XYZ file of C-alpha atoms in Angstrom:
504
model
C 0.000 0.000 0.000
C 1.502 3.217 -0.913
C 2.600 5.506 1.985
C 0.453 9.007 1.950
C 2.614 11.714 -0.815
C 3.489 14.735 1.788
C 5.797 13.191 4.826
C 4.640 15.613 7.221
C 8.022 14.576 9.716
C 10.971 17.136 9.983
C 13.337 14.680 10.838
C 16.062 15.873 8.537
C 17.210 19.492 9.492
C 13.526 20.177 10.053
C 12.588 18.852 6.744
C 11.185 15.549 5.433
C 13.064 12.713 6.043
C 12.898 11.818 2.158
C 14.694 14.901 1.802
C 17.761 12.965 3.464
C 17.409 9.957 0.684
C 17.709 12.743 -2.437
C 20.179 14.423 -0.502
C 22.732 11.577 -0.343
C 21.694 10.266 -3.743
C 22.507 13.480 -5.113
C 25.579 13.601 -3.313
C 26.891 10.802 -4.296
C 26.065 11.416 -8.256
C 27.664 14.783 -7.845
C 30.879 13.190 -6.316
C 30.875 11.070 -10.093
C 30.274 14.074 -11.855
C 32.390 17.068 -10.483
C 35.459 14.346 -9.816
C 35.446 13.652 -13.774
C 34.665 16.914 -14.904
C 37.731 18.353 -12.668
C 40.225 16.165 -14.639
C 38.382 15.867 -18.075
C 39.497 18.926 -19.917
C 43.396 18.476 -18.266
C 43.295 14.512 -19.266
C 42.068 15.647 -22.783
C 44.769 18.348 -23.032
C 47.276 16.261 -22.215
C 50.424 15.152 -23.812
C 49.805 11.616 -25.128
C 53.389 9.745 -23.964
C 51.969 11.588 -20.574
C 48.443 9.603 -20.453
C 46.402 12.075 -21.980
C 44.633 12.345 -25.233
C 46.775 15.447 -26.877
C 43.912 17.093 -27.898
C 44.375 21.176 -29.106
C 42.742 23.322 -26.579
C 39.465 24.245 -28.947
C 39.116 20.751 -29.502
C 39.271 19.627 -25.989
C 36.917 22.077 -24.754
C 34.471 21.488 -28.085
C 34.202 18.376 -26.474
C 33.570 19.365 -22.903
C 30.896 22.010 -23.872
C 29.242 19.380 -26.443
C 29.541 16.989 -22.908
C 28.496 19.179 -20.579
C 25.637 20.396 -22.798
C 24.183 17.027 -23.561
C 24.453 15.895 -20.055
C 21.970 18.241 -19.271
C 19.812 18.362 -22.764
C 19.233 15.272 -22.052
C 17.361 16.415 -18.970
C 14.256 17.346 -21.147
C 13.515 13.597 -22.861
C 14.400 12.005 -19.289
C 11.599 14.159 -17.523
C 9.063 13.581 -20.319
C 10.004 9.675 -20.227
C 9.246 10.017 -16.306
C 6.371 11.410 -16.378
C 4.663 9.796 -19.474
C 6.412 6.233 -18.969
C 8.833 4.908 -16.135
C 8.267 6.863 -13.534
C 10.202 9.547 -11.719
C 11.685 7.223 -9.372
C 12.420 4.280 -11.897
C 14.290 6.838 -13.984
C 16.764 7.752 -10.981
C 17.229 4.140 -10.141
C 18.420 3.091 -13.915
C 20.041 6.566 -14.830
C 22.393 6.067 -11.674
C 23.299 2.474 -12.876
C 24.452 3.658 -16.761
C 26.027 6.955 -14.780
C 28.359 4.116 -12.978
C 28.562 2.222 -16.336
C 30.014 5.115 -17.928
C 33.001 5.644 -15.726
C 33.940 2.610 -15.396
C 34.378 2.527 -19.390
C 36.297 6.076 -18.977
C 38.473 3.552 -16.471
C 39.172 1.484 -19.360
C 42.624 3.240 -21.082
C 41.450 2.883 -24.251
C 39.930 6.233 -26.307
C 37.383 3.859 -28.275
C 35.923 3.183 -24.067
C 36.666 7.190 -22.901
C 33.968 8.515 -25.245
C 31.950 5.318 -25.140
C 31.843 6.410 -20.894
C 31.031 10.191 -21.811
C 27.972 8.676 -24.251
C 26.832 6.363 -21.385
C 27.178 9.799 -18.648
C 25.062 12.007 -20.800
C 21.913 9.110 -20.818
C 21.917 8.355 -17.291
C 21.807 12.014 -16.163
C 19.184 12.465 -18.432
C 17.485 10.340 -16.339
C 18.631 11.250 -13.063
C 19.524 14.758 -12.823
C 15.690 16.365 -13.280
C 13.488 14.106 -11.795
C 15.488 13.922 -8.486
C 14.918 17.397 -8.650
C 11.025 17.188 -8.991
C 10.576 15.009 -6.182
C 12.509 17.246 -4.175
C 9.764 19.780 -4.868
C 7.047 17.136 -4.016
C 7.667 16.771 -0.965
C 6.612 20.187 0.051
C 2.881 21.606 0.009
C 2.129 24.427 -2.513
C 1.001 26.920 0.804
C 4.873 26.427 1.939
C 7.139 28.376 -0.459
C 9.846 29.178 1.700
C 10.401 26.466 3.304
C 10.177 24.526 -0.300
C 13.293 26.844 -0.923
C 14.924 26.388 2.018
C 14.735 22.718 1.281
C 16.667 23.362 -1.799
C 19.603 25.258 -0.547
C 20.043 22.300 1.763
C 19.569 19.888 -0.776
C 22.164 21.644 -3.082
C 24.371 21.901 -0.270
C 24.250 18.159 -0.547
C 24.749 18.403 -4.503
C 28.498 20.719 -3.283
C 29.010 18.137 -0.867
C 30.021 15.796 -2.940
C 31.584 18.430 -5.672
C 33.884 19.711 -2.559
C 35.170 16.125 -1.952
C 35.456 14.775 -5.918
C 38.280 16.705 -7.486
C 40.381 16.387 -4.331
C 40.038 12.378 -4.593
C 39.820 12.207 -8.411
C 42.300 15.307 -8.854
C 44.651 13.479 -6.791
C 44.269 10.027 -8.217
C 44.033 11.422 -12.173
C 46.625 13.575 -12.008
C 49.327 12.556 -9.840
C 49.139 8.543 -10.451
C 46.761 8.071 -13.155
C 44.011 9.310 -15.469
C 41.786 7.049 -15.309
C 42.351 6.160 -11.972
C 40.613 9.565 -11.016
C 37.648 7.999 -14.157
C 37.362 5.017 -12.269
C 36.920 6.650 -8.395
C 33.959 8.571 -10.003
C 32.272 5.497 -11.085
C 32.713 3.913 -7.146
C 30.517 7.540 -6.004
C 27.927 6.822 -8.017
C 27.709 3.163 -7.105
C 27.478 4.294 -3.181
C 25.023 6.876 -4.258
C 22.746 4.079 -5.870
C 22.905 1.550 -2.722
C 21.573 4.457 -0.233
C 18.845 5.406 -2.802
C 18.056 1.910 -2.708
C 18.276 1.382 0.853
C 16.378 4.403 2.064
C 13.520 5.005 -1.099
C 10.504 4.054 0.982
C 11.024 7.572 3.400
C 10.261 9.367 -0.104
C 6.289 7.437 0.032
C 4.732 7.297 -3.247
C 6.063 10.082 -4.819
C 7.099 9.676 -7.928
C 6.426 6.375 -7.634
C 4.207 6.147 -11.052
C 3.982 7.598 -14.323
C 1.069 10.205 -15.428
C -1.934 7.781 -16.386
C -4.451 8.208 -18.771
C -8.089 7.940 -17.839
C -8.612 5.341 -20.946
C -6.617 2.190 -19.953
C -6.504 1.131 -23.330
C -5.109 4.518 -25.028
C -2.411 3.876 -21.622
C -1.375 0.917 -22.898
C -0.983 2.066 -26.232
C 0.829 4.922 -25.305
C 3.578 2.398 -23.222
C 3.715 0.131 -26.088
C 4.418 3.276 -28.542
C 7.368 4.836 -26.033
C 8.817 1.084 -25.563
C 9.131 0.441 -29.307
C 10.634 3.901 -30.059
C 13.078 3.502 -27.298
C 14.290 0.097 -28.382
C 14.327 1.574 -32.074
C 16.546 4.871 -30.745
C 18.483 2.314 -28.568
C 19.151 0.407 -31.869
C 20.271 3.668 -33.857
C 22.547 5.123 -31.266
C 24.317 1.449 -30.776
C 24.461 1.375 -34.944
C 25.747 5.143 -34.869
C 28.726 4.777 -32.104
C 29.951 1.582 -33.485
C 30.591 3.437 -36.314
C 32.029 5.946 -34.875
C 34.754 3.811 -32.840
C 35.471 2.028 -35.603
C 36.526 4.763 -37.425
C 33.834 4.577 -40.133
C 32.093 8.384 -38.998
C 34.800 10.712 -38.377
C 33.240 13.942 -36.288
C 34.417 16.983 -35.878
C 33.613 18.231 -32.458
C 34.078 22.288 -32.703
C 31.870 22.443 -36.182
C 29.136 20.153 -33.950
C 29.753 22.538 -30.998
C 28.974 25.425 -33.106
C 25.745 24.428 -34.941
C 24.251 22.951 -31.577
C 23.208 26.193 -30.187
C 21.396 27.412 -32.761
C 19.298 23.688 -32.718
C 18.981 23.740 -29.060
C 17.543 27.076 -29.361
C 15.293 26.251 -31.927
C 14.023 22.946 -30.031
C 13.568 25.153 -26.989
C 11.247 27.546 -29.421
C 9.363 24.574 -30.513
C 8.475 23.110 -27.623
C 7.492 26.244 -25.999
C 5.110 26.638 -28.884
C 4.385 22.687 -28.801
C 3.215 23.274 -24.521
C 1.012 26.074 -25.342
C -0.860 24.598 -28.458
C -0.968 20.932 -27.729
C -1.237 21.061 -23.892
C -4.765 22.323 -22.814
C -3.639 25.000 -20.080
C -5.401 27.968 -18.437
C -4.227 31.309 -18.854
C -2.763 31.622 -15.586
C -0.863 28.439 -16.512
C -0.056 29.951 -19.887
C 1.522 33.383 -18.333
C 3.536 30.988 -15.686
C 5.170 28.882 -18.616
C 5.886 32.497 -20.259
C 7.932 33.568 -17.266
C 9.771 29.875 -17.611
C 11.002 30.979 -20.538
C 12.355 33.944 -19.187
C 14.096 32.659 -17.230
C 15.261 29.982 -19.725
C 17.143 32.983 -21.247
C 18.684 34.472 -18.316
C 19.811 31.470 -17.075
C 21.846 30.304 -19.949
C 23.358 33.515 -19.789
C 24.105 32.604 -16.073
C 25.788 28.935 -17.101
C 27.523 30.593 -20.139
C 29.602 32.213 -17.761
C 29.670 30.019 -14.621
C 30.381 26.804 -16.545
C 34.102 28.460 -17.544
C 35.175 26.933 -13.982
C 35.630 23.302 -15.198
C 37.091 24.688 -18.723
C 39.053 28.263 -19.179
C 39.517 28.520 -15.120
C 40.764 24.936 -15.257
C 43.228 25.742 -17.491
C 44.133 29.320 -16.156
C 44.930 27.409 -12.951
C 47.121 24.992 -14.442
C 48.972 27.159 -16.820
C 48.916 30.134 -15.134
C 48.744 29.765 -11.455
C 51.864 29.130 -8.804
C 50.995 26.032 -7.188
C 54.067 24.849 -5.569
C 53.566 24.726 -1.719
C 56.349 23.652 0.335
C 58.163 22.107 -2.625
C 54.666 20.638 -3.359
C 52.763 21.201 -6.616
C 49.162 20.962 -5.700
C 46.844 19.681 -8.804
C 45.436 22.306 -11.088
C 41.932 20.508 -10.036
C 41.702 20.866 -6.385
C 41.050 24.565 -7.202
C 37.643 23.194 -8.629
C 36.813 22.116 -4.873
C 36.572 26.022 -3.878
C 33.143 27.257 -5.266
C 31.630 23.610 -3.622
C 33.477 24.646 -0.199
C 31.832 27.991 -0.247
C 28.505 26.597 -1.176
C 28.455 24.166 1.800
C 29.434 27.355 4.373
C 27.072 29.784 2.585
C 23.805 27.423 1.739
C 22.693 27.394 5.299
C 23.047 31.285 5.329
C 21.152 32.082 2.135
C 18.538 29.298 3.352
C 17.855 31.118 6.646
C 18.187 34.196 4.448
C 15.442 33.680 2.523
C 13.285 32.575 5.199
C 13.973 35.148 7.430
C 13.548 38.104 4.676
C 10.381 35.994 3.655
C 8.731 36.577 7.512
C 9.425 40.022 6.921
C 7.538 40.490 3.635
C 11.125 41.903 2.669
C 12.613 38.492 0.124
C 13.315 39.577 -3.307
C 11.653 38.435 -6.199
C 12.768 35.431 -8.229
C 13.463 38.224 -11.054
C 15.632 39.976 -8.201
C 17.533 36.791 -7.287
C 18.040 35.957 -11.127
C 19.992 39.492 -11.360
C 22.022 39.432 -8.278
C 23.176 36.056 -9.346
C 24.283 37.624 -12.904
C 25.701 40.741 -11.617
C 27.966 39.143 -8.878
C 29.083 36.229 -11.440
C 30.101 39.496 -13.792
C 32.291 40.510 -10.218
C 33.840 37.281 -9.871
C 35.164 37.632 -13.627
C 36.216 41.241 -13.224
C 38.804 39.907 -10.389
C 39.663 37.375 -13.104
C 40.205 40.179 -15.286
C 42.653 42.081 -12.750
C 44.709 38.567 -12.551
C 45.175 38.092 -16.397
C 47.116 41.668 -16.191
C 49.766 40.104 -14.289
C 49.726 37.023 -16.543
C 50.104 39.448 -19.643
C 53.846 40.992 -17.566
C 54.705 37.265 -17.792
C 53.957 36.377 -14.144
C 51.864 33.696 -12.141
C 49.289 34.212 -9.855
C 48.677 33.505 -6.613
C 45.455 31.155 -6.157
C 44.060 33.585 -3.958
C 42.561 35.211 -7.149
C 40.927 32.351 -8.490
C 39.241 31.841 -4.375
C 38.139 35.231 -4.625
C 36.499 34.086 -8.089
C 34.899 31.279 -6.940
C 33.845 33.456 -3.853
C 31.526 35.561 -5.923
C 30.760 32.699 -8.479
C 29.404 31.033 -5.329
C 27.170 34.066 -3.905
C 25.747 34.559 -7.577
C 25.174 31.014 -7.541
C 22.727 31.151 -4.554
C 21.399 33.685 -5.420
C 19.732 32.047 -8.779
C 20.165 28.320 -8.975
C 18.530 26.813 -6.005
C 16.018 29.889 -6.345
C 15.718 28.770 -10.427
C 15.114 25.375 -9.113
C 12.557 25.332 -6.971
C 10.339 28.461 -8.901
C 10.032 25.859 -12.178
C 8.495 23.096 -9.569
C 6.408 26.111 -8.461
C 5.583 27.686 -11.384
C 5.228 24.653 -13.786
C 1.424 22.728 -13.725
C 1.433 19.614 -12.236
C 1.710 17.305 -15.301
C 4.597 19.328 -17.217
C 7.204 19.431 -13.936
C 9.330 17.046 -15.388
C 9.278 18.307 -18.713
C 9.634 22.045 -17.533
C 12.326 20.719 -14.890
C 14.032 19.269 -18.248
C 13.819 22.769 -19.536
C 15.244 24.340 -16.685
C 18.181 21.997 -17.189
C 18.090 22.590 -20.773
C 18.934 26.133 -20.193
C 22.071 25.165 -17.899
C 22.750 22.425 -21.152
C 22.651 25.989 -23.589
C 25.010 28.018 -21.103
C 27.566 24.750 -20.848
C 27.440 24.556 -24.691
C 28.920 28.115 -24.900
C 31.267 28.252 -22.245
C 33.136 25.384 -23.606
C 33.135 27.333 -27.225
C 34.190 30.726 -25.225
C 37.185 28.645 -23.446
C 38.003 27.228 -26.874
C 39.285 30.857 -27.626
C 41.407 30.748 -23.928
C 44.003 28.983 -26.510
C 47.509 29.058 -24.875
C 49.012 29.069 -28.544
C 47.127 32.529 -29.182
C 47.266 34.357 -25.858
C 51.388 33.069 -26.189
C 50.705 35.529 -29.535
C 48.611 38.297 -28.030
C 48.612 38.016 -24.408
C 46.335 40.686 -24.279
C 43.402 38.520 -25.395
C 43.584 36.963 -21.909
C 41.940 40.160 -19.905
C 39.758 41.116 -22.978
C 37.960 37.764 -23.343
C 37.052 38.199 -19.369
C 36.110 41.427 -19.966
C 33.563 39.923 -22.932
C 31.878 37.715 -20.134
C 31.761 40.329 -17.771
C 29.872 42.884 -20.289
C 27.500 40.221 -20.765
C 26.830 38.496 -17.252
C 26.362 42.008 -15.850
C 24.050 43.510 -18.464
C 22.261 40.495 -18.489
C 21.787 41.070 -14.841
C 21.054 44.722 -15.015
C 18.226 43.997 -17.918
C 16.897 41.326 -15.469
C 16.104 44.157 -12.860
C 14.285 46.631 -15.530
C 12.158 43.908 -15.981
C 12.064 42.787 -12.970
C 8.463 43.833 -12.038
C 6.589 42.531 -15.377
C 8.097 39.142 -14.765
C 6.931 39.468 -11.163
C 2.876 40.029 -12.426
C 2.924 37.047 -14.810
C 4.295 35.063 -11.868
C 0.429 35.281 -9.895
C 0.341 33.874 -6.827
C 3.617 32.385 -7.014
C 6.601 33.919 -4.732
């Protein structure tokens, strides 16, 4: 019998103990994530009679934006197969097990098994990444906003958790013994991850136990049989397609593919917009909260463009450009992608009894508000960055210190939009589109990754060598953009607020 949906206990930090299950799943699949993404762009960069794949720098990160970006496009298709077919809960369980699947295969030294892992990533966090996310938001009443928020800064605290811990294993492992040493640690996290979900998934009752179901039991079983067969036949194609491709029958060229895959995720984003409103049978109200979605679809990406540089051009600022010998010790270009999780776990709790606190006071900003705080301080963090490259360009190294102070503002603009972004699409979105509008939200981060790994392609050490100029002028790009982003946010900060109704 299936438990009632709301868990009205506050066992866990004053919050529903099924908040502690998706907080340690989470964990666990962010441990996997961050510690490979710390060491992917360095392993790809690297020499070849070193371990590494001697890739050119646009090349490398081509690949890490085109990665990144599908690991969370993906996000869309795994929401709608959730909610239409397996389940939100189901698509956790199985998207954790190919996650695992995947590094182990990046654990195999082998290329034809490193991008046969990053294939196998991209699907299982498709399935995992949004829909742990929408149960998250399930477990909270729609008369409780803030507290629905504050669950969300805790359970992204749990999400940095595991990013603070990942590169220092992985970082350690990958680059001072062995590549895929640090590939194969990953894999372990998300194998941990998927024995506590397992252990602890009746706390979470029967949420997101079952797909949507149709009224007509016969057009449901039609619909199942119609999403089974087109899964085995895309299961089929994509097998057919990457067999090719390791046997050197496709050849692909990653930067032309990174460059013609934002102008089709934009355009899918357009069509399904137009697809939700049309097709879907949705009030106005509904209609006006879906238009304020895709504002924030916009800004977001924006957002991502910017933040996602960490694991690409910051990576590679630290290790090229950074002094990192302590005590006759050179400490690995990756721990440095540990800081911005660090800060996260000491400033969640803050901004979550922020929010609360402002909230009792009829004084918490508006989603729009948060959105362009989170913009204008990520512009900050890349104006320090800025200040640093000068000393680069006189043919110095840095201290680390400016990268922490980075990540220190990355962090606050962080909190200020992503957990907020979060929870306002389970909030906003009607009941039977939060995993596909969850997808979208994720879509959005997929769009930002996409062009922060083309806008680190241009951090190439060959051409700043050239012009080392272009160093504090390409920060000074993102920082034009993050900030007026931010500052356009606010002007329309009140519109966005109105088409938001009853909705805080």
């Amino acid at each position: 019998m299936a438990e009632n949906t709301k868990d009205s206990s506050t066992s866990f930090f004053g919050h529903p103990r099924g908040l502690a299950t998706l907080f340690f799943t989470e964990m666990w699949e962010r441990f996997s994530y961050y510690g490979m993404r710390g060491i992917l762009v360095l392993f790809m960069v690297d020499a070849i009679n070193t371990g590494g794949l001697g890739l050119d720098d646009k090349t490398a990160t081509a690949i890490y934006g085109l990665y990144t970006m599908f690991v969370y496009l993906l996000a869309l298709p795994g929401g709608w197969l959730a909610d239409k077919f397996m389940g939100l809960r189901n698509a956790i369980w199985y998207g954790g097990i190919i996650i695992a699947a995947g590094h182990f295969s990046m654990a195999i030294p082998t290329d034809q098994t490193f991008y046969l892992g990053l294939v196998l990533i991209v699907i299982g966090t498709g399935f995992l990444k949004p829909n742990i996310s929408s149960i998250v938001g399930g477990l909270y009443s729609d008369d409780e906003p803030a507290r629905r928020d504050a669950g969300f800064s805790i359970f992204y605290m749990g999400i940095n958790i595991g990013a603070f811990i990942a590169p220092i294993a992985t970082g350690w492992l990958g680059e001072g013994i062995n590549w895929h040493y640090g590939f194969g640690l990953a894999g372990v996290g998300m194998v941990l991850g998927l024995i506590q979900y397992k252990l602890t998934e009746h706390y979470l009752g029967d949420i997101g136990a079952e797909p949507e179901q149709l009224d007509d039991p016969i057009k449901q079983t039609k619909r199942h049989e119609r999403i089974k067969n087109a899964l085995w036949g895309i299961g089929a194609a994509l097998t057919i397609f990457v067999g090719l491709v390791m046997g050197g029958v496709i050849t692909i060229d990653p930067v032309a593919i990174a460059d013609a895959s934002g102008v089709i995720i934009f355009g899918l984003v357009i069509a399904y917009f137009v697809y939700v409103f049309i097709a879907e049978e949705l009030t106005t109200d509904q209609k006006k909260k879906i238009g304020v979605i895709a504002a924030l679809f916009v800004f977001s990406a924006i957002f991502w463009s910017g933040f996602e540089q960490a694991g690409s051009s910051l990576n590679l600022f630290a290790e090229r450009y950074t002094d990192r010998e302590m005590f006759g010790w050179l400490m690995p270009a990756s721990w440095l992608q540990s800081v911005n999780a660090f800060f996260i776990i000491t400033l969640a709790p803050v901004f979550g009894w922020l929010w609360v606190w402002l909230a009792k006071r009829s004084l918490e900003p508006s989603t729009p508000v948060k959105f362009a705080l989170g913009l204008i301080f990520l512009g900050v963090g890349f104006l320090v960055m800025m200040f640093a490259s000068y000393y680069v360009v006189d043919g110095n190294e840095v201290l680390p210190t400016w990268l922490i102070m980075t990540y220190l503002f990355h962090t606050i603009g962080e909190l200020c939009l992503s957990p907020v972004g979060l929870s306002a699409v389970t909030k906003l979105a009607p009941k039977k589109l939060v995993g596909q509008m969850m997808g979208i939200w994720f879509m959005s981060i997929a769009f930002g990754n996409l062009i922060a790994g083309r806008v680190a392609g241009q951090f190439d050490q060959e051409s700043i060598a050239n012009d080392p100029g272009l160093l504090p002028d390409l920060f000074w790009i993102i920082v034009l953009t993050t900030v007026g982003g931010g500052i356009v946010m606010l002007l329309f900060s009140k519109p966005i607020r109105k088409l938001m109704g009853n909705v805080r």
